[in-house]
mmCIF file of C-alpha atoms in Angstrom:
data_model
loop_
_atom_site.group_PDB
_atom_site.id
_atom_site.type_symbol
_atom_site.label_atom_id
_atom_site.label_comp_id
_atom_site.label_asym_id
_atom_site.label_seq_id
_atom_site.Cartn_x
_atom_site.Cartn_y
_atom_site.Cartn_z
ATOM 1 C CA MET L 1 96.678 108.712 91.459
ATOM 2 C CA ILE L 2 95.007 109.533 94.843
ATOM 3 C CA ILE L 3 95.489 107.501 97.493
ATOM 4 C CA VAL L 4 92.934 108.585 100.755
ATOM 5 C CA THR L 5 93.421 106.982 104.127
ATOM 6 C CA GLY L 6 90.669 107.442 106.936
ATOM 7 C CA ALA L 7 90.516 106.614 110.523
ATOM 8 C CA VAL L 8 87.344 106.065 113.331
ATOM 9 C CA LYS L 9 87.932 105.064 116.841
ATOM 10 C CA SER L 10 84.460 103.511 117.651
ATOM 11 C CA LYS L 11 82.658 104.315 120.684
ATOM 12 C CA PRO L 12 82.299 101.590 123.513
ATOM 13 C CA GLY L 13 79.536 99.121 122.520
ATOM 14 C CA ALA L 14 79.336 100.351 118.527
ATOM 15 C CA LEU L 15 82.064 98.251 116.475
ATOM 16 C CA GLN L 16 79.968 96.036 115.205
ATOM 17 C CA GLU L 17 77.025 99.296 113.825
ATOM 18 C CA VAL L 18 80.724 100.837 113.022
ATOM 19 C CA LEU L 19 81.900 97.542 110.803
ATOM 20 C CA ARG L 20 78.283 96.673 109.257
ATOM 21 C CA LEU L 21 78.251 100.589 107.871
ATOM 22 C CA SER L 22 81.498 100.092 106.999
ATOM 23 C CA LEU L 23 80.950 97.715 104.723
ATOM 24 C CA GLU L 24 78.222 98.284 102.858
ATOM 25 C CA HIS L 25 80.104 101.950 102.342
ATOM 26 C CA VAL L 26 83.399 99.886 100.874
ATOM 27 C CA ARG L 27 81.501 97.895 98.889
ATOM 28 C CA ARG L 28 79.052 100.090 96.999
ATOM 29 C CA SER L 29 82.119 102.514 96.784
ATOM 30 C CA ARG L 30 83.575 100.073 94.779
ATOM 31 C CA LEU L 31 81.166 100.318 92.586
ATOM 32 C CA GLU L 32 82.054 103.816 91.781
ATOM 33 C CA PRO L 33 83.964 105.011 88.186
ATOM 34 C CA GLY L 34 87.954 105.841 89.358
ATOM 35 C CA CYS L 35 87.524 103.633 92.862
ATOM 36 C CA LEU L 36 90.616 101.160 92.137
ATOM 37 C CA LEU L 37 90.688 100.337 95.590
ATOM 38 C CA HIS L 38 88.414 100.566 99.160
ATOM 39 C CA SER L 39 89.057 98.455 101.733
ATOM 40 C CA VAL L 40 88.108 98.497 105.660
ATOM 41 C CA HIS L 41 89.916 97.069 108.178
ATOM 42 C CA GLN L 42 90.936 96.878 112.197
ATOM 43 C CA ASP L 43 93.830 98.119 113.632
ATOM 44 C CA VAL L 44 95.808 94.805 115.650
ATOM 45 C CA GLU L 45 96.922 97.168 118.141
ATOM 46 C CA ASP L 46 93.319 98.357 119.162
ATOM 47 C CA ALA L 47 90.427 96.649 117.398
ATOM 48 C CA ASN L 48 87.799 99.813 118.049
ATOM 49 C CA ARG L 49 89.990 102.095 115.640
ATOM 50 C CA VAL L 50 87.956 101.142 112.172
ATOM 51 C CA VAL L 51 91.083 102.094 108.751
ATOM 52 C CA PHE L 52 90.271 102.674 105.583
ATOM 53 C CA VAL L 53 92.573 102.430 102.649
ATOM 54 C CA GLU L 54 91.076 103.848 98.766
ATOM 55 C CA HIS L 55 92.935 104.523 96.165
ATOM 56 C CA TRP L 56 91.032 106.960 93.559
ATOM 57 C CA ALA L 57 92.042 107.481 89.899
ATOM 58 C CA ASP L 58 91.967 110.461 90.037
ATOM 59 C CA ARG L 59 90.859 114.040 92.024
ATOM 60 C CA ASP L 60 87.423 114.086 90.266
ATOM 61 C CA ALA L 61 86.057 110.777 91.135
ATOM 62 C CA LEU L 62 87.261 111.407 94.561
ATOM 63 C CA MET L 63 85.260 114.691 94.626
ATOM 64 C CA THR L 64 82.634 112.871 92.955
ATOM 65 C CA HIS L 65 82.649 110.291 96.187
ATOM 66 C CA PHE L 66 82.175 112.866 98.449
ATOM 67 C CA GLY L 67 79.429 114.340 96.769
ATOM 68 C CA VAL L 68 77.113 110.909 96.988
ATOM 69 C CA ALA L 69 74.038 111.076 98.794
ATOM 70 C CA GLU L 70 75.114 107.599 100.177
ATOM 71 C CA SER L 71 78.764 108.402 101.186
ATOM 72 C CA ARG L 72 77.511 111.754 102.945
ATOM 73 C CA ALA L 73 74.866 109.727 104.876
ATOM 74 C CA PHE L 74 77.714 107.269 105.984
ATOM 75 C CA ALA L 75 80.258 110.289 107.301
ATOM 76 C CA LYS L 76 77.537 111.084 108.884
ATOM 77 C CA ALA L 77 76.239 108.220 110.403
ATOM 78 C CA LEU L 78 80.283 107.257 111.621
ATOM 79 C CA ASN L 79 80.337 110.166 113.033
ATOM 80 C CA ALA L 80 77.765 109.659 115.666
ATOM 81 C CA LEU L 81 79.653 106.085 116.679
ATOM 82 C CA ALA L 82 82.311 107.851 116.415
ATOM 83 C CA ILE L 83 84.513 108.311 119.970
ATOM 84 C CA GLU L 84 86.722 111.520 118.182
ATOM 85 C CA ARG L 85 86.263 113.324 115.286
ATOM 86 C CA PRO L 86 87.139 110.718 112.181
ATOM 87 C CA THR L 87 90.412 111.456 110.341
ATOM 88 C CA LEU L 88 90.769 111.333 106.757
ATOM 89 C CA HIS L 89 93.769 112.073 104.477
ATOM 90 C CA THR L 90 94.198 112.176 100.587
ATOM 91 C CA PHE L 91 97.344 112.414 98.977
ATOM 92 C CA ASP L 92 98.527 112.606 95.331
ATOM 93 C CA VAL L 93 100.880 110.132 94.192
ATOM 94 C CA ILE L 94 103.484 111.019 92.320
ATOM 95 C CA GLN L 95 105.096 107.888 91.268
ATOM 96 C CA SER L 96 104.789 104.317 92.472
ATOM 97 C CA GLY L 97 106.872 101.237 92.798
ATOM 98 C CA PRO L 98 107.028 97.348 93.562
ATOM 99 C CA MET I 1 106.631 111.543 101.843
ATOM 100 C CA ILE I 2 106.888 107.765 100.468
ATOM 101 C CA ILE I 3 102.992 105.625 101.936
ATOM 102 C CA VAL I 4 104.101 102.056 102.185
ATOM 103 C CA THR I 5 101.146 99.692 101.657
ATOM 104 C CA GLY I 6 102.009 95.737 102.196
ATOM 105 C CA ALA I 7 99.812 92.974 102.889
ATOM 106 C CA VAL I 8 100.308 88.856 103.663
ATOM 107 C CA LYS I 9 97.176 86.626 103.868
ATOM 108 C CA SER I 10 98.177 83.782 106.514
ATOM 109 C CA LYS I 11 98.060 80.163 106.234
ATOM 110 C CA PRO I 12 95.441 78.388 108.348
ATOM 111 C CA GLY I 13 96.494 78.294 111.707
ATOM 112 C CA ALA I 14 99.902 80.703 111.605
ATOM 113 C CA LEU I 15 97.522 84.441 111.962
ATOM 114 C CA GLN I 16 98.454 84.708 115.881
ATOM 115 C CA GLU I 17 102.145 84.474 114.926
ATOM 116 C CA VAL I 18 101.648 86.821 111.930
ATOM 117 C CA LEU I 19 100.208 89.468 114.244
ATOM 118 C CA ARG I 20 102.353 88.269 116.945
ATOM 119 C CA LEU I 21 105.705 88.931 114.598
ATOM 120 C CA SER I 22 103.817 91.820 112.386
ATOM 121 C CA LEU I 23 103.822 94.299 116.532
ATOM 122 C CA GLU I 24 107.388 93.143 116.836
ATOM 123 C CA HIS I 25 108.256 94.460 113.620
ATOM 124 C CA VAL I 26 105.504 97.892 113.538
ATOM 125 C CA ARG I 27 107.257 98.580 117.217
ATOM 126 C CA ARG I 28 110.483 98.471 116.170
ATOM 127 C CA SER I 29 110.539 100.151 113.006
ATOM 128 C CA ARG I 30 108.298 103.173 114.239
ATOM 129 C CA LEU I 31 111.839 103.976 116.607
ATOM 130 C CA GLU I 32 113.527 103.854 112.937
ATOM 131 C CA PRO I 33 115.151 107.829 111.378
ATOM 132 C CA GLY I 34 112.091 108.891 109.639
ATOM 133 C CA CYS I 35 109.535 106.516 110.588
ATOM 134 C CA LEU I 36 106.579 108.946 110.504
ATOM 135 C CA LEU I 37 103.752 106.258 110.430
ATOM 136 C CA HIS I 38 103.520 102.307 110.848
ATOM 137 C CA SER I 39 100.950 100.158 111.613
ATOM 138 C CA VAL I 40 99.175 96.760 110.964
ATOM 139 C CA HIS I 41 95.878 95.830 110.463
ATOM 140 C CA GLN I 42 93.028 92.654 109.657
ATOM 141 C CA ASP I 43 90.893 93.599 107.218
ATOM 142 C CA VAL I 44 86.940 93.106 108.178
ATOM 143 C CA GLU I 45 86.548 90.712 105.062
ATOM 144 C CA ASP I 46 88.998 88.372 105.959
ATOM 145 C CA ALA I 47 90.478 88.395 109.267
ATOM 146 C CA ASN I 48 93.971 86.263 107.833
ATOM 147 C CA ARG I 49 94.680 89.503 105.641
ATOM 148 C CA VAL I 50 96.919 91.240 107.512
ATOM 149 C CA VAL I 51 97.444 94.345 106.101
ATOM 150 C CA PHE I 52 100.353 97.281 106.592
ATOM 151 C CA VAL I 53 100.202 101.078 106.224
ATOM 152 C CA GLU I 54 103.302 102.935 106.669
ATOM 153 C CA HIS I 55 104.789 106.911 106.226
ATOM 154 C CA TRP I 56 108.310 107.878 105.323
ATOM 155 C CA ALA I 57 110.033 110.903 105.262
ATOM 156 C CA ASP I 58 112.137 109.938 102.321
ATOM 157 C CA ARG I 59 113.335 107.053 99.813
ATOM 158 C CA ASP I 60 116.367 106.808 101.620
ATOM 159 C CA ALA I 61 114.637 106.343 105.104
ATOM 160 C CA LEU I 62 112.659 103.611 103.738
ATOM 161 C CA MET I 63 116.141 102.248 101.667
ATOM 162 C CA THR I 64 117.589 102.062 105.415
ATOM 163 C CA HIS I 65 114.668 100.596 107.199
ATOM 164 C CA PHE I 66 114.577 97.433 104.242
ATOM 165 C CA GLY I 67 118.115 96.802 104.875
ATOM 166 C CA VAL I 68 117.478 96.598 108.489
ATOM 167 C CA ALA I 69 118.308 92.969 109.520
ATOM 168 C CA GLU I 70 115.319 92.518 111.908
ATOM 169 C CA SER I 71 113.227 93.798 108.518
ATOM 170 C CA ARG I 72 115.034 91.518 106.964
ATOM 171 C CA ALA I 73 114.946 88.401 109.006
ATOM 172 C CA PHE I 74 110.975 89.644 109.515
ATOM 173 C CA ALA I 75 109.957 89.108 105.934
ATOM 174 C CA LYS I 76 111.529 86.091 106.173
ATOM 175 C CA ALA I 77 109.316 84.611 108.552
ATOM 176 C CA LEU I 78 105.940 86.254 107.330
ATOM 177 C CA ASN I 79 106.709 84.993 104.018
ATOM 178 C CA ALA I 80 106.888 81.490 104.922
ATOM 179 C CA LEU I 81 103.851 82.495 107.289
ATOM 180 C CA ALA I 82 101.504 83.102 104.200
ATOM 181 C CA ILE I 83 99.699 81.097 102.188
ATOM 182 C CA GLU I 84 100.598 83.295 98.646
ATOM 183 C CA ARG I 85 103.554 85.941 98.370
ATOM 184 C CA PRO I 86 103.235 88.686 100.537
ATOM 185 C CA THR I 87 102.297 92.523 98.425
ATOM 186 C CA LEU I 88 104.335 95.476 99.201
ATOM 187 C CA HIS I 89 103.441 98.968 96.777
ATOM 188 C CA THR I 90 105.455 102.112 97.497
ATOM 189 C CA PHE I 91 103.911 105.544 96.857
ATOM 190 C CA ASP I 92 105.557 109.044 96.630
ATOM 191 C CA VAL I 93 103.074 111.230 97.118
ATOM 192 C CA ILE I 94 102.625 114.855 98.707
ATOM 193 C CA GLN I 95 99.918 115.318 101.003
ATOM 194 C CA SER I 96 96.796 117.070 99.353
ATOM 195 C CA GLY I 97 94.161 117.443 101.746
ATOM 196 C CA PRO I 98 93.419 118.099 104.807
#
């Protein structure tokens, strides 16, 4: 499985639009093949910091997700609403436990 | 590295206390050996769902963290404020990108 974490810090005044687009993205992504989890959160220490947690079955599913036109449009829109470059990290899970 | 994700759904009226205790826990945990990341968030789809994301250098550091008296007291307090049993998952990972 692949874990993806992403974070975007919203420009002042853009938070509601960031959240709206993020919810659209999350709900669309959940329907894609291999998407096991896709959620969006606000950092309790900074409500303008929006954090994504995703689980994908494998790298192929993730690469397909990144290639979806709506994913690319979302990334572009998010970038324009961010105060600094959004971050995205991917992790290969070797083992998982309770 | 180990990724830990945890989630707790707050009882009605208990959210502010959940957030207060969670921030205390996050800030204390960050000072522990091997803690690379420890953050707390609210799910955008359900503000009463509080989600932790943690990165630990290795399993030994995580086991030590779980054994700290304050961590155990925090888990117990959180449990009492939760509408359902909090979840916690651990993942051994290799960072794969970027």
